Coordinates of C-alpha atoms and ligand atoms in Angstrom, one line a residue:
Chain A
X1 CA 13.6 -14.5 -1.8
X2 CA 13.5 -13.0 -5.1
X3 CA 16.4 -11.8 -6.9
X4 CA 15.0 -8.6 -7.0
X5 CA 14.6 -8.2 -3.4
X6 CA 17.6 -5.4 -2.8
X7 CA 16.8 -3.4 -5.8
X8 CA 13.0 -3.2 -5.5
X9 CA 13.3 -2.4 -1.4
X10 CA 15.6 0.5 -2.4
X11 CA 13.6 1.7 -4.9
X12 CA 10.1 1.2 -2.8
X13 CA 12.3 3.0 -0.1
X14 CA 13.4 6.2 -2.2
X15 CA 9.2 6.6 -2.5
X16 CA 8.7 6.6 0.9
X17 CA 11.5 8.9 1.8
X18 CA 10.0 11.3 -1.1
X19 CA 6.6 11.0 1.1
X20 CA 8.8 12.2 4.0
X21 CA 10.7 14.8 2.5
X22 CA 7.5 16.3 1.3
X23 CA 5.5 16.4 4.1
X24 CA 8.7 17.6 6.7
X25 CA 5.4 17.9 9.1
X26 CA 5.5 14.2 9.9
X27 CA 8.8 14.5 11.6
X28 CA 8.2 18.0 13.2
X29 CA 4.9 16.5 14.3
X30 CA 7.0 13.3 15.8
X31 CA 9.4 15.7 17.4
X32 CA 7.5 18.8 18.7
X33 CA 5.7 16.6 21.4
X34 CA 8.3 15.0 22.9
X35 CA 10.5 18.3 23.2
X36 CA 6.9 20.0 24.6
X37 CA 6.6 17.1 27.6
X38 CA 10.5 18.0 28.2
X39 CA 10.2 21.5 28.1
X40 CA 7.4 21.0 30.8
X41 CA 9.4 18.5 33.1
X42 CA 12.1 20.3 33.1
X43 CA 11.3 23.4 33.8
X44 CA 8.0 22.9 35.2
X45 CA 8.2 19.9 37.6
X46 CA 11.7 19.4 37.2
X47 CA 12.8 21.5 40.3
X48 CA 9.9 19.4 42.2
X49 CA 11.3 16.2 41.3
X50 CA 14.2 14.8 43.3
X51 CA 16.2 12.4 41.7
X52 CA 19.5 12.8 43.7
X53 CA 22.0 14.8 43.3
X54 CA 24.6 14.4 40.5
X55 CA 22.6 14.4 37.2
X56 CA 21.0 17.5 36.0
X57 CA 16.9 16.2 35.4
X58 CA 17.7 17.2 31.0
X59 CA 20.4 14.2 31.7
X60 CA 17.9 12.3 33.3
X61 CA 15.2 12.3 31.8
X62 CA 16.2 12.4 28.1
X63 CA 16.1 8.8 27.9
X64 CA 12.5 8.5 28.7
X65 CA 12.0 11.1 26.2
X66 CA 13.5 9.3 23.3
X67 CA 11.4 6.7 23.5
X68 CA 8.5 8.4 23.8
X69 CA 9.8 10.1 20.5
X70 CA 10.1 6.7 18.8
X71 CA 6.7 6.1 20.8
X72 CA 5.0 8.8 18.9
X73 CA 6.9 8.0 15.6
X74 CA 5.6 4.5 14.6
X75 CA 1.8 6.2 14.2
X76 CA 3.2 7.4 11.3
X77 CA 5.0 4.0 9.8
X78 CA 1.2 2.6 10.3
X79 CA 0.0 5.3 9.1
X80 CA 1.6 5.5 5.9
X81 CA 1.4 1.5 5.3
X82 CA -2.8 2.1 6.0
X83 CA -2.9 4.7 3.4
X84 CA -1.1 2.2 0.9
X85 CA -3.2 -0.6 1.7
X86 CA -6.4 1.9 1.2
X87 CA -5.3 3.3 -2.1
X88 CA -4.9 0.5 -3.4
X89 CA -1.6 0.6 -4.5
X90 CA -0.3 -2.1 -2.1
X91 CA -2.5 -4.4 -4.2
X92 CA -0.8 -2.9 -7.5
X93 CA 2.7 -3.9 -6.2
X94 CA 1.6 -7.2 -5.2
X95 CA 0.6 -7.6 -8.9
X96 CA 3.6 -6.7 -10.5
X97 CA 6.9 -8.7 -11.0
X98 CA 8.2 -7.2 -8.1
X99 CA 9.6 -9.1 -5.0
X100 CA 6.7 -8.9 -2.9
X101 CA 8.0 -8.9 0.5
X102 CA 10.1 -5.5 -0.7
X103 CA 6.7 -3.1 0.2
X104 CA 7.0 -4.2 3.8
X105 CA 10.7 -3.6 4.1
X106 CA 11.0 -0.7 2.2
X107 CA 8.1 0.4 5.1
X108 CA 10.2 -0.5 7.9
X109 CA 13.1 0.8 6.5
X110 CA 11.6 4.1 6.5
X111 CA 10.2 4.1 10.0
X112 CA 14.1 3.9 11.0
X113 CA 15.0 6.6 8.7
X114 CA 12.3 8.6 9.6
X115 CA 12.6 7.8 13.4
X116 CA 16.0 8.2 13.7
X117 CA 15.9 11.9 12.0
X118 CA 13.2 13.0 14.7
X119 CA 15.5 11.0 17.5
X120 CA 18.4 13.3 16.4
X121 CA 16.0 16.8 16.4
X122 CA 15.3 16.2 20.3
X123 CA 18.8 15.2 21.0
X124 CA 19.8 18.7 19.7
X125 CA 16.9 20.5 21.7
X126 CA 18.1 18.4 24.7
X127 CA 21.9 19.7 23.8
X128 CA 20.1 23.7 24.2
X129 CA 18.3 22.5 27.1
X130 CA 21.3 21.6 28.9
X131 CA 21.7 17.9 28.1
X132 CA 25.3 17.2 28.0
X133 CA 27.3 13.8 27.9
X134 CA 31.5 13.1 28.0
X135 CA 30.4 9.3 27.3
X136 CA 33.0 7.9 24.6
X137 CA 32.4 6.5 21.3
X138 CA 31.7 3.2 22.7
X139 CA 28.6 4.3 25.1
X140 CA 27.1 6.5 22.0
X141 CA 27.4 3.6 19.4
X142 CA 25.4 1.4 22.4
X143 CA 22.8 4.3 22.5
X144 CA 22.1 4.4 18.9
X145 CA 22.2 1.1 19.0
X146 CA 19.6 0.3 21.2
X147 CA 17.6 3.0 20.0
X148 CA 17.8 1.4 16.6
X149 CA 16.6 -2.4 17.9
X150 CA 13.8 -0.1 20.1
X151 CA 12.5 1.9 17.0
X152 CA 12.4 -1.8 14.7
X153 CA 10.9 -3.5 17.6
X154 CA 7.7 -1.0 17.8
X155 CA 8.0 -0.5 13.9
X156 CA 6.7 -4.3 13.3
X157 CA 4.5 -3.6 16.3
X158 CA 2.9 -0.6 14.0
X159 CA 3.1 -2.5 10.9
X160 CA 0.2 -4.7 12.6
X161 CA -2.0 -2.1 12.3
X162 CA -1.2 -0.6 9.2
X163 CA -1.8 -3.9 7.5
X164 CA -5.1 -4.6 9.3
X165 CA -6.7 -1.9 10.9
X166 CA -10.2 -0.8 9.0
X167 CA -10.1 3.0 10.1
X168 CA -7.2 5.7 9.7
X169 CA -7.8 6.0 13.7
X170 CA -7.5 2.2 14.3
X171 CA -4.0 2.5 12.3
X172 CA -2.4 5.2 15.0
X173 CA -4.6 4.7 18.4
X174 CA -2.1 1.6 19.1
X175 CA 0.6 3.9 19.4
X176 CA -1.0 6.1 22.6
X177 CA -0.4 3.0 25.3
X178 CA 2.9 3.2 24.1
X179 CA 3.5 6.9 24.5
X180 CA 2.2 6.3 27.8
X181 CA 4.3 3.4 29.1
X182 CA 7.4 5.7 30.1
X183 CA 5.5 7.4 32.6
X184 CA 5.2 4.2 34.5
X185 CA 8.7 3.4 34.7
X186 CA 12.2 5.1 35.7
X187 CA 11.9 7.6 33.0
X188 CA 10.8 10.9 34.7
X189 CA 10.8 10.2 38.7
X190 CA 13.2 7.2 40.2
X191 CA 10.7 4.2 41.2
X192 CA 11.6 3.4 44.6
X193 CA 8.9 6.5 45.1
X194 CA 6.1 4.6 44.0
X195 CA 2.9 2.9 45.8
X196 CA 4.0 -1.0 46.0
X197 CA 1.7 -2.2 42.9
X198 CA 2.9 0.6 40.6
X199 CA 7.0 -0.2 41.7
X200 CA 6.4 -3.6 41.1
X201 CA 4.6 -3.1 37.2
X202 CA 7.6 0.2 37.0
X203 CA 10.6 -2.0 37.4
X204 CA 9.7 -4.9 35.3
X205 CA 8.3 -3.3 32.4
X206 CA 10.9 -2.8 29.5
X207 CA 10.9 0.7 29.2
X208 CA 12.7 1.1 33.0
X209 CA 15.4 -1.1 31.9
X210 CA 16.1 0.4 28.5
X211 CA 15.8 3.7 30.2
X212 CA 18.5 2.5 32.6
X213 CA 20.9 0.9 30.6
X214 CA 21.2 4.6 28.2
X215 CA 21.0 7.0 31.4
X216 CA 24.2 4.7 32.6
X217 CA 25.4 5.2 29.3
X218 CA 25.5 8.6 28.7
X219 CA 26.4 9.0 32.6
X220 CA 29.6 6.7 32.2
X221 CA 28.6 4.6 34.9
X222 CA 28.5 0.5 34.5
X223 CA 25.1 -0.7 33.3
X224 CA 25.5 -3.8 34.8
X225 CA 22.4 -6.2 34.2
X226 CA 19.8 -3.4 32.2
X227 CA 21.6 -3.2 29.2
X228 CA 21.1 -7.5 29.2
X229 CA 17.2 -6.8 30.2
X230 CA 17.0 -4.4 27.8
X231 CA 18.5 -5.9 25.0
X232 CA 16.4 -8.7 25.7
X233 CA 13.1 -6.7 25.8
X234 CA 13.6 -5.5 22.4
X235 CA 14.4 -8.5 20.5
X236 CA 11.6 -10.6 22.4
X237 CA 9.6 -8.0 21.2
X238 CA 11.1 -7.7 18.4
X239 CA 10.2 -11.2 17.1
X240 CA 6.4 -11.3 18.2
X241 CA 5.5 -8.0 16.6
X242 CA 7.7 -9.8 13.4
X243 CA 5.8 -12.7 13.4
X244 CA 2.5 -11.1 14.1
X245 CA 3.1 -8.9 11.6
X246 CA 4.5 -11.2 9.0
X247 CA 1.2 -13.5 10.0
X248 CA -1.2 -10.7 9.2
X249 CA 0.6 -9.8 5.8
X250 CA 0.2 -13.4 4.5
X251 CA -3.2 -13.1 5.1
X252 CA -3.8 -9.8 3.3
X253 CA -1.6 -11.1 0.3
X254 CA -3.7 -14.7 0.1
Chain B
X1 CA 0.9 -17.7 -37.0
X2 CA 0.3 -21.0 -38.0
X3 CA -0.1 -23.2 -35.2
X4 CA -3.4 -23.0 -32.7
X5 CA -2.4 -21.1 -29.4
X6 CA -3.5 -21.5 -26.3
X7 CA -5.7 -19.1 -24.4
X8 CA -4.2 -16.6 -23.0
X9 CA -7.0 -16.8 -19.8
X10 CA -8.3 -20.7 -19.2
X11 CA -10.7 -20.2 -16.3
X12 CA -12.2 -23.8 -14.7
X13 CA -14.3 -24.7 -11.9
X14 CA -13.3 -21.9 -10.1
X15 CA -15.0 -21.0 -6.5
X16 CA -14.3 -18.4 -3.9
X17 CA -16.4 -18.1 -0.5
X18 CA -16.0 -14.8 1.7
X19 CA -17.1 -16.8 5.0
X20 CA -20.5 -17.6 4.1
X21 CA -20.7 -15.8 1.2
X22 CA -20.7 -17.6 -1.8
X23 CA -19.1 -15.5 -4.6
X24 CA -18.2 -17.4 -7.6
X25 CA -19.7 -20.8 -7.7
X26 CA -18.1 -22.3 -10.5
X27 CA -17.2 -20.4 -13.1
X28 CA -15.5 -21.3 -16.6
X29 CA -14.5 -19.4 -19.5
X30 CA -11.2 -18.8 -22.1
X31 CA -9.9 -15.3 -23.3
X32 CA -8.0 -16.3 -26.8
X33 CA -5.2 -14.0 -27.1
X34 CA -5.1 -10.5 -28.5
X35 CA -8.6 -10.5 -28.0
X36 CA -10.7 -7.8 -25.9
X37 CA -13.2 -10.0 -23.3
X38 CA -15.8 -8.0 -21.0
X39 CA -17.2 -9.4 -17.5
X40 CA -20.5 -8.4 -17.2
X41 CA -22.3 -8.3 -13.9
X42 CA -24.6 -6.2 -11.3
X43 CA -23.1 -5.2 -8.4
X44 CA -22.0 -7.5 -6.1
X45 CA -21.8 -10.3 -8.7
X46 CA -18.1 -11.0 -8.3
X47 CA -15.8 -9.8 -11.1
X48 CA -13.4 -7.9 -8.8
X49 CA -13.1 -11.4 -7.2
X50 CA -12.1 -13.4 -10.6
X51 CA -10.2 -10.1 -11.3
X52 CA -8.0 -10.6 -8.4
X53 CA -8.0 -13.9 -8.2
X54 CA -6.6 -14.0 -11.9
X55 CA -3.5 -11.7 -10.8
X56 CA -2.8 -13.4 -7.7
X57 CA -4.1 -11.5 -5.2
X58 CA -6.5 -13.9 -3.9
X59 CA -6.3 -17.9 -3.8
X60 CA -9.3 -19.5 -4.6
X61 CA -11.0 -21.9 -3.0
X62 CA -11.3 -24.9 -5.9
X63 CA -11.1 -24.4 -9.5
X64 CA -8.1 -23.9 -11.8
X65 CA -6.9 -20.4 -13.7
X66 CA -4.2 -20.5 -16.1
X67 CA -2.7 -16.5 -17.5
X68 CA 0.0 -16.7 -20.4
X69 CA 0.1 -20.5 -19.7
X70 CA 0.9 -20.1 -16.2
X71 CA -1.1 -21.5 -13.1
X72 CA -2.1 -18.6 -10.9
X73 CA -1.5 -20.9 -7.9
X74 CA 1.3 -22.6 -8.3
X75 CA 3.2 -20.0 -10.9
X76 CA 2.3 -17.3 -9.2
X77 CA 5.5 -15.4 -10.1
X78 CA 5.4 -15.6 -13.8
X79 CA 1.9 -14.6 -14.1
X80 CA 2.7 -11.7 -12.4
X81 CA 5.3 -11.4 -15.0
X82 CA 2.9 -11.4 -17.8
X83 CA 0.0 -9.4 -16.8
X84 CA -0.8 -5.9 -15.2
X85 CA -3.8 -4.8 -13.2
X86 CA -5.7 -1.7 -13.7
X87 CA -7.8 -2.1 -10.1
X88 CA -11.6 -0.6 -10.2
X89 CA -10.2 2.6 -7.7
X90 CA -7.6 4.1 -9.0
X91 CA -3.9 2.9 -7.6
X92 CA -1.8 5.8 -7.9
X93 CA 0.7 7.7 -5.6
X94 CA -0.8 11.1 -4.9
X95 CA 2.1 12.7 -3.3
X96 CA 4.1 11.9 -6.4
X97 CA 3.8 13.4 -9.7
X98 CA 2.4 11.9 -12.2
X99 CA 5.9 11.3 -14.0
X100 CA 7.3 10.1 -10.9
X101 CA 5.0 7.0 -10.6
X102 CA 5.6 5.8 -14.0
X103 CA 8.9 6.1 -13.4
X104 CA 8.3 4.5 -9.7
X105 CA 6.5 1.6 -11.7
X106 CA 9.2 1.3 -14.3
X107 CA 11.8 0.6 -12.2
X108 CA 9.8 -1.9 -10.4
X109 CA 9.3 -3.5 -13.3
X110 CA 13.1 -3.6 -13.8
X111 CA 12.6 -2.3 -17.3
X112 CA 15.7 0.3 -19.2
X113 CA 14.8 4.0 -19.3
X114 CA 12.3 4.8 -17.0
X115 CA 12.3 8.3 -17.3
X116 CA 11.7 7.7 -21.3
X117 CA 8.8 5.2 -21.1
X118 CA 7.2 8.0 -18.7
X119 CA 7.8 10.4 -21.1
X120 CA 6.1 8.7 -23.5
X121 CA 3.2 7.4 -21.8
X122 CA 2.6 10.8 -20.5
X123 CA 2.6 12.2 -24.3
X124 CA 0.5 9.0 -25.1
X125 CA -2.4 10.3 -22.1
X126 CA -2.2 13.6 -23.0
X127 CA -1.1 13.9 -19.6
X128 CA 2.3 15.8 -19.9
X129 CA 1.8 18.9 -19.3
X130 CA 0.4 17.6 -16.0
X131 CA 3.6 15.3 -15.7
X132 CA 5.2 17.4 -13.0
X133 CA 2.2 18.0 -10.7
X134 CA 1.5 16.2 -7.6
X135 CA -1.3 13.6 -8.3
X136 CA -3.2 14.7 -5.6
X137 CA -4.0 17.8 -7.8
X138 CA -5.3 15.8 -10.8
X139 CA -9.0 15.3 -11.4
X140 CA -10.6 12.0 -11.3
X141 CA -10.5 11.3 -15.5
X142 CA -6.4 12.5 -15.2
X143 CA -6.0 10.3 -12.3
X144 CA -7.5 7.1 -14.3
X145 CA -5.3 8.1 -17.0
X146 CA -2.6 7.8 -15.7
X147 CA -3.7 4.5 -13.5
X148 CA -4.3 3.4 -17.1
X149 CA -1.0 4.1 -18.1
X150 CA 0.9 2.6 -15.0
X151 CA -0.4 -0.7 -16.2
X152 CA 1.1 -0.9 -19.9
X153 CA 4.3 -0.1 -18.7
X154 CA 6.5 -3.1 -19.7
X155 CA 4.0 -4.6 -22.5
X156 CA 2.5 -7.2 -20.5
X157 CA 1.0 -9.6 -22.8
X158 CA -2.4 -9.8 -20.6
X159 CA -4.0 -6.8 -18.9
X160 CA -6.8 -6.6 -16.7
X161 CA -9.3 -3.9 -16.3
X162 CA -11.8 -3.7 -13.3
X163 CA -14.6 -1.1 -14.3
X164 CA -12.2 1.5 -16.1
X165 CA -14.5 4.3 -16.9
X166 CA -16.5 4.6 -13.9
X167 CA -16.6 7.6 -13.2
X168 CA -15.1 9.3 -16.5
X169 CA -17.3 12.0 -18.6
X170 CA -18.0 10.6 -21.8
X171 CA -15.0 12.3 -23.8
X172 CA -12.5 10.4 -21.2
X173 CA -14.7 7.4 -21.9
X174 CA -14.0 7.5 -25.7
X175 CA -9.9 7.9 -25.2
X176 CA -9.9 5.3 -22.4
X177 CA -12.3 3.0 -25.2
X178 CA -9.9 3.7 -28.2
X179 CA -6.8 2.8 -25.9
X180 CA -8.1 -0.4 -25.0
X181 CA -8.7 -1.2 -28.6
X182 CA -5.3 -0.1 -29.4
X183 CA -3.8 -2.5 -27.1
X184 CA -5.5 -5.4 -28.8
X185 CA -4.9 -4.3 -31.8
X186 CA -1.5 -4.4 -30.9
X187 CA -2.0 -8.3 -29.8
X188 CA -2.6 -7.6 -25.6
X189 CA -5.0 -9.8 -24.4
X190 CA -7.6 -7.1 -22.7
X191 CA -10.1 -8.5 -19.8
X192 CA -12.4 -6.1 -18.1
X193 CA -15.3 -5.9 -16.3
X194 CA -18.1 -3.2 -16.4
X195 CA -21.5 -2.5 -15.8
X196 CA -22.4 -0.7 -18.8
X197 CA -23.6 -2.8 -21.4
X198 CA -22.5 0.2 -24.5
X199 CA -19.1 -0.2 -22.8
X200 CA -19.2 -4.2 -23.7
X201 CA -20.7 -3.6 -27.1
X202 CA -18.4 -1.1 -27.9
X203 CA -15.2 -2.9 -27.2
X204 CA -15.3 -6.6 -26.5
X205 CA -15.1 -9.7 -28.9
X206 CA -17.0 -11.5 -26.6
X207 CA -18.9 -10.8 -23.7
X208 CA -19.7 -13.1 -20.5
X209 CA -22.7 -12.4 -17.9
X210 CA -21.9 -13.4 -14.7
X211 CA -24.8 -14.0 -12.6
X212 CA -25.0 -15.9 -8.7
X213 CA -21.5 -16.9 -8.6
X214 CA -21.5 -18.5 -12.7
X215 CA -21.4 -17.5 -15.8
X216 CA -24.6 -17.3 -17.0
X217 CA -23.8 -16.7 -21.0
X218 CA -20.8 -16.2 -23.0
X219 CA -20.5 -15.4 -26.7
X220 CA -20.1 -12.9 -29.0
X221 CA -22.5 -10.0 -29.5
X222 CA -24.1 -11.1 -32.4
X223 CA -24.5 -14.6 -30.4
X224 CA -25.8 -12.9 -27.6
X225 CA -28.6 -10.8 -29.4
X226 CA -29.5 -14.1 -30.7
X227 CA -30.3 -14.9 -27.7
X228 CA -33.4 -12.7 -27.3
X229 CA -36.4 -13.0 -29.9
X230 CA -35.5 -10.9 -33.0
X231 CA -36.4 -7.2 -32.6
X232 CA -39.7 -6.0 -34.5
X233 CA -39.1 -3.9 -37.6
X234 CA -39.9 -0.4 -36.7
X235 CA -39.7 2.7 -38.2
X236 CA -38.8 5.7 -36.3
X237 CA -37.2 9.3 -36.5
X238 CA -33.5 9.0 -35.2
X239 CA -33.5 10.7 -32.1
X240 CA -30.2 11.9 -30.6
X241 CA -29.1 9.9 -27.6
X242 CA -28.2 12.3 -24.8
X243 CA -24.6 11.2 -25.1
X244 CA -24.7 12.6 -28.7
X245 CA -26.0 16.0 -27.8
X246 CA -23.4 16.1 -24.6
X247 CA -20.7 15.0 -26.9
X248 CA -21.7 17.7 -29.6
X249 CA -22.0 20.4 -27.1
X250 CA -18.4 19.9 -25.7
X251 CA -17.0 19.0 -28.5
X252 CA -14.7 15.6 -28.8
X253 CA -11.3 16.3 -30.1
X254 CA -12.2 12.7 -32.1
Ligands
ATP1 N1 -12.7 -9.1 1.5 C1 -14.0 -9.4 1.5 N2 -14.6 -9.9 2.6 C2 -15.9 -10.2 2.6 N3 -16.7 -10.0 1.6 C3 -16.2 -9.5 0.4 C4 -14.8 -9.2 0.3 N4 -14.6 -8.7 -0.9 C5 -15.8 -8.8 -1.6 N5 -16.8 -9.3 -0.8 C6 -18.2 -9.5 -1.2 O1 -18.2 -10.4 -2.3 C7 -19.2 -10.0 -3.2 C8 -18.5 -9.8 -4.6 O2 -17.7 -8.7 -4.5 P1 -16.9 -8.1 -5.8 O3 -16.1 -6.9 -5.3 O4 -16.1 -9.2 -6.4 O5 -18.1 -7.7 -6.7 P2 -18.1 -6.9 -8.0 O6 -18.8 -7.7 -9.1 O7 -16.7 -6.4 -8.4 O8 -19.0 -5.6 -7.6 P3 -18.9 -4.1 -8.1 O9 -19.6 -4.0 -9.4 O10 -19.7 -3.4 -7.0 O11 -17.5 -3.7 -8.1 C9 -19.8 -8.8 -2.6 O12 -21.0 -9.2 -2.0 C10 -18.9 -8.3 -1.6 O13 -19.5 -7.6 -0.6
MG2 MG1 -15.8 -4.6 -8.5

């Protein structure tokens, strides 16, 4: 690792975030679906939907929505690493005396920043909604920080793409599948409703435990074996999107 | 100085396949330093190839490049110390200003004073009363300017040029031209590669065709007009060249 690796990542970092901060549109665009699907269930098929009695559906379906938010997010992260690698000025960084492995980082850094800023928008449209928690400290640092292993695990999933897609609509169409996923899990209706096949795919797919393990959260109740599953879901991911992604970079920069 | 120095560019034996495609086939030459050497070839022929390969963004498949002394392969990081890379598309931020990515490169290139070396540069381009515009807003001369510019930040000994007036009006041709002449006067080693032959004339000390994957002559341009059987005496009114008339009509500031 070069010498340089902090410095160059921060500065490679403050560019991005200047990308960010002026086009604001990115993060309302991240946010505004999200908060439009919970909007809809909520007061649309909310009253339809029984999930039991205890839980307000905001409370129980927020979850689901934050991912989808992060979901929607990481178009952008390969988004903005495509238009890099199409203008050209990837390949001017790789030419410079700059530690070379800082343009990816600085990328992934600001997927985090940039997710984590939409993540807190819907929280606060989920507070007007309704959405309210007495979990302690503990339960909201556990939140965050599964939300944070959840955003870097689909960021090196979307850094794939942004390194080798040829088209601007190869870069983000990964990202659809992934908004989709929630809706066949726990997120919106409980599984145990669900035709046999679906049930089976619902309750051992990764979004239904990480769903789980933060609705417990926030509820105070004991997440038992989810949180495990969950944690485990995102750093499995976590390192085959990294070594993908770190596999496709090596080729682009040999 | 006294003493005999070494090239500043030693190419040998170098190949590079793209699948089946055969690109460069062998091809040999030497850039001494402070001189200005062109690549000449048709489209297709391969100089954006040697270009990268000689600022380490490509490997190539056999063959031997040495920039500033260093191996390309095996000193990958000091070469990238010595050089910088004007691409053939222009590798700038656009959502920055043009101040912004000088400064951006600056810093990257871990020099003091970034904001004083943009400054000056900008001055240098006639570019600063553009300095605080996005670059998205600059036209395609202002935009190679300042692509231009990016890449002497830091004095890097060598400097590599692919096609760098495509695509300029002749008046941004002739400021590009006397900037590249500057530099070697200065004692930069300048390689670029073009496809127009007044280009080479105009600038280079010598000139190399490269042709099918070698290079197919290399010499001065005395040497190279040599090469042809000598040109019939002829007498004949002076006409204008288009170029002259264009260049009278608008008026250089020259
Ligand atoms: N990444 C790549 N994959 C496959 N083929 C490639 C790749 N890059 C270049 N080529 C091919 O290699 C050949 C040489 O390309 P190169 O860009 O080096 O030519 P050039 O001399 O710079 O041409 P031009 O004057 O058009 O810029 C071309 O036929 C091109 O299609
Ligand atoms: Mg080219």
């Amino acid at each position: 690792m070069s010498k340089h690796f902090f410095g160059d990542t921060g500065v490679l970092l403050g560019r991005s975030l200047r990308h960010i901060t002026r086009s604001p549109d990115t993060i309302i665009t991240t946010a505004i679906m999200p908060i439009a699907m919970m909007l809809m269930f909520v007061y649309v098929f909310g009253g339809a939907i029984n999930i039991g009695s205890g839980t307000s559906y905001v409370n129980y379906m927020l979850p689901g929505i934050l991912l989808i938010t992060v979901a929607s997010g990481i178009a952008y992260t390969a988004y903005r690493l495509f238009m890099d690698m199409q203008g050209g000025i990837f390949e001017r960084f790789q030419s410079m005396p700059t530690a070379r492995s800082s343009v990816l980082w600085a990328h992934v850094l600001t997927s985090l920043v940039a997710n984590l800023v939409s993540l807190v928008v819907v929280m606060l449209v989920a507070l007007l909604m309704g959405f309210r928690s007495s979990a302690g400290i503990l339960a909201w640092l556990s939140v965050a920080g599964i939300l944070i292993l959840f955003t870097l695990a689909l960021t090196w999933i979307a850094v794939i793409p942004g390194l080798s897609a040829k088209t601007m609509e190869g870069a983000s169409a990964f990202s659809y599948p992934l908004i989709f996923l929630p809706f066949l899990s726990s997120a919106f209706v409980p599984t145990d409703t669900m035709p046999t096949v679906l049930r089976v795919f619902a309750d051992n797919q990764p979004v239904t435990s990480i769903v789980n393990a933060v609705r417990a959260l926030f509820a105070e109740q004991p997440v038992g074996n989810d949180i495990w599953i969950a944690l485990g879901w995102c750093v499995g991911i976590l390192v085959v999107a990294y070594a993908f992604a770190m596999n496709a970079y090596r080729r682009k920069i040999s | 100085m006294t003493t005999q120095q070494a090239p500043a560019i030693q190419v040998h034996g170098l190949e590079k396949a793209y699948k089946d495609l055969r690109v460069l086939r062998g091809v040999d030459f030497e850039v001494a330093r402070g001189s200005i050497f062109a690549l000449l070839g048709s489209n297709g022929a391969g100089k954006t190839t040697a270009v990268k390969i000689l600022s380490t963004l490509l490997k190539p498949d056999a063959g031997t490049a040495r920039v500033n002394g260093f191996d390309v392969a095996t000193q990958a990081a000091d070469v990238r110390e010595s050089i910088s890379l004007t691409g053939q598309f222009a590798a700038v931020d656009e959502i920055l200003s043009g101040r912004e990515n000088l400064v951006l490169v600056a810093r990257l290139r871990h020099l003091r004073n970034p904001g004083r070396i943009a400054d000056d540069l900008l001055a240098r381009f006639s570019l600063t009363d553009a300095g605080g515009r996005k670059v998205a807003t600059y036209s395609g001369g202002m935009r190679r300017r300042l692509d231009i510019a990016m890449s002497l930040i830091g004095d890097p000994p060598v400097i590599f040029l692919d096609e760098p007036t495509t695509g300029l009006d002749p008046q941004a041709r002739i400021e590009v031209w006397q900037a590249v002449k500057e530099l070697a006067a200065n004692g930069t080693t300048v390689l670029l590669t073009t496809q127009y032959l007044d280009e080479a004339e105009q600038l280079a000390d010598r000139i190399a065709i490269l042709h099918e994957g070698r290079i197919l002559v290399n010499g001065t341009l005395d040497e190279l007009k040599r090469l042809l059987p000598p040109a019939k005496v002829e007498y004949v009114e002076k006409q204008p060249t288009l170029e002259d008339v264009f260049l009278s009509l608008v008026g250089t500031k020259a």
